[in-house]
mmCIF file of C-alpha atoms in Angstrom:
data_model
loop_
_atom_site.group_PDB
_atom_site.id
_atom_site.type_symbol
_atom_site.label_atom_id
_atom_site.label_comp_id
_atom_site.label_asym_id
_atom_site.label_seq_id
_atom_site.Cartn_x
_atom_site.Cartn_y
_atom_site.Cartn_z
ATOM 1 C CA UNK G 1 0.165 0.238 -0.308
ATOM 2 C CA UNK G 2 3.052 2.457 0.405
ATOM 3 C CA UNK G 3 4.288 1.806 -2.858
ATOM 4 C CA UNK G 4 0.681 2.756 -4.444
ATOM 5 C CA UNK G 5 0.596 5.709 -2.079
ATOM 6 C CA UNK G 6 4.317 7.200 -3.374
ATOM 7 C CA UNK G 7 3.593 6.352 -7.106
ATOM 8 C CA UNK G 8 0.255 8.058 -6.942
ATOM 9 C CA UNK G 9 2.139 10.939 -5.301
ATOM 10 C CA UNK G 10 4.219 10.738 -8.028
ATOM 11 C CA UNK G 11 2.303 10.440 -10.718
ATOM 12 C CA UNK G 12 0.199 13.882 -8.715
ATOM 13 C CA UNK G 13 3.373 15.574 -9.100
ATOM 14 C CA UNK G 14 4.153 15.051 -12.266
ATOM 15 C CA UNK G 15 0.844 16.161 -13.612
ATOM 16 C CA UNK G 16 0.916 19.134 -11.734
ATOM 17 C CA UNK G 17 4.234 19.835 -13.220
ATOM 18 C CA UNK G 18 2.829 19.393 -16.902
ATOM 19 C CA UNK G 19 -0.587 21.475 -15.852
ATOM 20 C CA UNK G 20 2.089 23.812 -14.698
ATOM 21 C CA UNK G 21 3.958 23.250 -18.558
ATOM 22 C CA UNK G 22 1.249 23.458 -19.879
ATOM 23 C CA UNK G 23 0.144 27.089 -18.424
ATOM 24 C CA UNK G 24 3.713 28.381 -18.729
ATOM 25 C CA UNK G 25 2.915 27.458 -22.748
ATOM 26 C CA UNK G 26 0.133 28.957 -23.026
ATOM 27 C CA UNK G 27 1.137 32.086 -21.510
ATOM 28 C CA UNK G 28 4.712 32.031 -23.646
ATOM 29 C CA UNK G 29 2.563 31.970 -27.163
ATOM 30 C CA UNK G 30 0.278 34.859 -25.796
ATOM 31 C CA UNK G 31 2.677 36.733 -25.385
ATOM 32 C CA UNK G 32 4.409 35.485 -28.767
ATOM 33 C CA UNK G 33 1.098 36.220 -30.538
ATOM 34 C CA UNK G 34 0.420 39.576 -29.184
ATOM 35 C CA UNK G 35 4.489 40.954 -29.907
ATOM 36 C CA UNK G 36 3.591 38.992 -34.122
ATOM 37 C CA UNK G 37 0.594 41.388 -34.263
ATOM 38 C CA UNK G 38 2.094 43.923 -33.204
ATOM 39 C CA UNK G 39 4.817 44.018 -35.342
ATOM 40 C CA UNK G 40 2.408 43.396 -38.364
ATOM 41 C CA UNK G 41 0.485 46.198 -37.529
ATOM 42 C CA UNK G 42 3.222 48.608 -37.462
ATOM 43 C CA UNK G 43 4.790 46.739 -40.979
ATOM 44 C CA UNK G 44 1.509 47.638 -42.206
ATOM 45 C CA UNK G 45 1.914 51.196 -40.978
ATOM 46 C CA UNK G 46 4.899 51.296 -42.027
ATOM 47 C CA UNK G 47 3.316 50.199 -45.779
ATOM 48 C CA UNK G 48 1.347 53.147 -45.291
ATOM 49 C CA UNK G 49 3.715 55.507 -44.965
ATOM 50 C CA UNK G 50 5.685 54.466 -47.557
ATOM 51 C CA UNK G 51 2.841 54.401 -50.019
ATOM 52 C CA UNK G 52 2.497 57.922 -48.838
ATOM 53 C CA UNK G 53 5.885 58.889 -49.643
ATOM 54 C CA UNK G 54 5.702 57.358 -52.929
ATOM 55 C CA UNK G 55 2.668 59.698 -53.893
ATOM 56 C CA UNK G 56 4.278 62.941 -52.637
ATOM 57 C CA UNK G 57 7.674 61.974 -54.337
ATOM 58 C CA UNK G 58 5.353 61.230 -57.942
ATOM 59 C CA UNK G 59 3.185 64.426 -57.127
ATOM 60 C CA UNK G 60 6.861 66.461 -56.685
ATOM 61 C CA UNK G 61 8.432 64.416 -60.373
ATOM 62 C CA UNK G 62 5.340 65.172 -61.643
ATOM 63 C CA UNK G 63 5.469 68.880 -61.064
ATOM 64 C CA UNK G 64 9.090 68.859 -62.312
ATOM 65 C CA UNK G 65 8.393 68.002 -65.278
ATOM 66 C CA UNK G 66 5.512 70.684 -65.951
ATOM 67 C CA UNK G 67 7.901 73.189 -64.811
ATOM 68 C CA UNK G 68 10.537 71.652 -67.200
ATOM 69 C CA UNK G 69 8.347 71.072 -69.953
ATOM 70 C CA UNK G 70 6.413 74.566 -69.645
ATOM 71 C CA UNK G 71 11.122 76.063 -69.402
ATOM 72 C CA UNK G 72 11.061 74.310 -72.682
ATOM 73 C CA UNK G 73 8.192 75.873 -74.291
ATOM 74 C CA UNK G 74 8.962 79.378 -73.419
ATOM 75 C CA UNK G 75 12.075 79.461 -74.513
#
C-alpha cells in the first residue's frame, strides 16, 4: 500500500508539473502572438507611410516635369 501511495504522489506531482508547463506554454504563446500582431501592425503602418511618401514623390516629380516642359515651351 505504501508503494501505491508513493506512485500516486509521484504521478500527482507529474500531473501538476505538466499543468504548470502547459500554462507557461500558453502564456508564452499568447505573448508571442501579441508581439507578432504588433509587428504586423507596425509593418502595415510602415507600408502605408511608404505609399504616402511615394505618392508625394510622384507628385513632386510630375510638377518638376511640368515646370521643365513649361520652361522649354517658353524658350
